[in-house]
Amino acid sequence: MSENNKGQPREHERELSDMNLDVLELFSQLTEADQQHVVRLLQALAETSG
């Protein structure tokens, strides 16, 4: 039974690590999308003011 208890935290840590990587990947995608959106907004602003 102690073997099982030792294995569970490791599996739980692995799942958390995988979720953290997923969150970081999503955050990276959002950041890239935000940057592209800001660039488009700046381009539109430059076109309307120029």
PDB file of C-alpha atoms in Angstrom:
ATOM      1  CA  MET A   1       0.000   0.000   0.000  1.00  0.00           C
ATOM      2  CA  SER A   2       2.859   2.382   0.692  1.00  0.00           C
ATOM      3  CA  GLU A   3       4.133   1.697  -2.832  1.00  0.00           C
ATOM      4  CA  ASN A   4       0.850   2.953  -4.234  1.00  0.00           C
ATOM      5  CA  ASN A   5       0.954   6.047  -2.042  1.00  0.00           C
ATOM      6  CA  LYS A   6       4.458   6.821  -3.259  1.00  0.00           C
ATOM      7  CA  GLY A   7       3.398   6.501  -6.894  1.00  0.00           C
ATOM      8  CA  GLN A   8       0.324   8.690  -6.672  1.00  0.00           C
ATOM      9  CA  PRO A   9       2.057  11.980  -5.830  1.00  0.00           C
ATOM     10  CA  ARG A  10       4.478  11.448  -8.698  1.00  0.00           C
ATOM     11  CA  GLU A  11       1.606  10.845 -11.109  1.00  0.00           C
ATOM     12  CA  HIS A  12      -0.201  13.874  -9.697  1.00  0.00           C
ATOM     13  CA  GLU A  13       2.947  15.987 -10.102  1.00  0.00           C
ATOM     14  CA  ARG A  14       3.318  14.744 -13.669  1.00  0.00           C
ATOM     15  CA  GLU A  15      -0.286  15.698 -14.442  1.00  0.00           C
ATOM     16  CA  LEU A  16       0.239  19.153 -12.918  1.00  0.00           C
ATOM     17  CA  SER A  17       3.431  19.576 -14.917  1.00  0.00           C
ATOM     18  CA  ASP A  18       1.606  18.643 -18.124  1.00  0.00           C
ATOM     19  CA  MET A  19      -1.178  21.102 -17.297  1.00  0.00           C
ATOM     20  CA  ASN A  20       1.388  23.824 -16.589  1.00  0.00           C
ATOM     21  CA  LEU A  21       2.945  23.228 -20.001  1.00  0.00           C
ATOM     22  CA  ASP A  22      -0.495  23.409 -21.617  1.00  0.00           C
ATOM     23  CA  VAL A  23      -1.226  26.683 -19.827  1.00  0.00           C
ATOM     24  CA  LEU A  24       2.134  28.132 -20.877  1.00  0.00           C
ATOM     25  CA  GLU A  25       1.478  27.113 -24.482  1.00  0.00           C
ATOM     26  CA  LEU A  26      -1.961  28.744 -24.433  1.00  0.00           C
ATOM     27  CA  PHE A  27      -0.533  31.872 -22.817  1.00  0.00           C
ATOM     28  CA  SER A  28       2.132  32.014 -25.509  1.00  0.00           C
ATOM     29  CA  GLN A  29      -0.522  31.752 -28.222  1.00  0.00           C
ATOM     30  CA  LEU A  30      -2.593  34.487 -26.575  1.00  0.00           C
ATOM     31  CA  THR A  31       0.436  36.734 -26.267  1.00  0.00           C
ATOM     32  CA  GLU A  32       1.246  36.252 -29.943  1.00  0.00           C
ATOM     33  CA  ALA A  33      -2.358  36.958 -30.913  1.00  0.00           C
ATOM     34  CA  ASP A  34      -2.359  40.093 -28.748  1.00  0.00           C
ATOM     35  CA  GLN A  35       0.845  41.309 -30.391  1.00  0.00           C
ATOM     36  CA  GLN A  36      -0.614  40.751 -33.853  1.00  0.00           C
ATOM     37  CA  HIS A  37      -3.787  42.573 -32.828  1.00  0.00           C
ATOM     38  CA  VAL A  38      -1.811  45.554 -31.525  1.00  0.00           C
ATOM     39  CA  VAL A  39       0.198  45.693 -34.756  1.00  0.00           C
ATOM     40  CA  ARG A  40      -3.030  45.712 -36.791  1.00  0.00           C
ATOM     41  CA  LEU A  41      -4.487  48.448 -34.601  1.00  0.00           C
ATOM     42  CA  LEU A  42      -1.354  50.567 -34.997  1.00  0.00           C
ATOM     43  CA  GLN A  43      -1.391  50.044 -38.759  1.00  0.00           C
ATOM     44  CA  ALA A  44      -5.046  51.069 -38.932  1.00  0.00           C
ATOM     45  CA  LEU A  45      -4.343  54.121 -36.789  1.00  0.00           C
ATOM     46  CA  ALA A  46      -1.436  55.099 -39.030  1.00  0.00           C
ATOM     47  CA  GLU A  47      -3.634  54.742 -42.130  1.00  0.00           C
ATOM     48  CA  THR A  48      -6.427  56.881 -40.690  1.00  0.00           C
ATOM     49  CA  SER A  49      -4.147  59.599 -39.362  1.00  0.00           C
ATOM     50  CA  GLY A  50      -1.870  59.723 -42.382  1.00  0.00           C
TER      51      GLY A  50
END
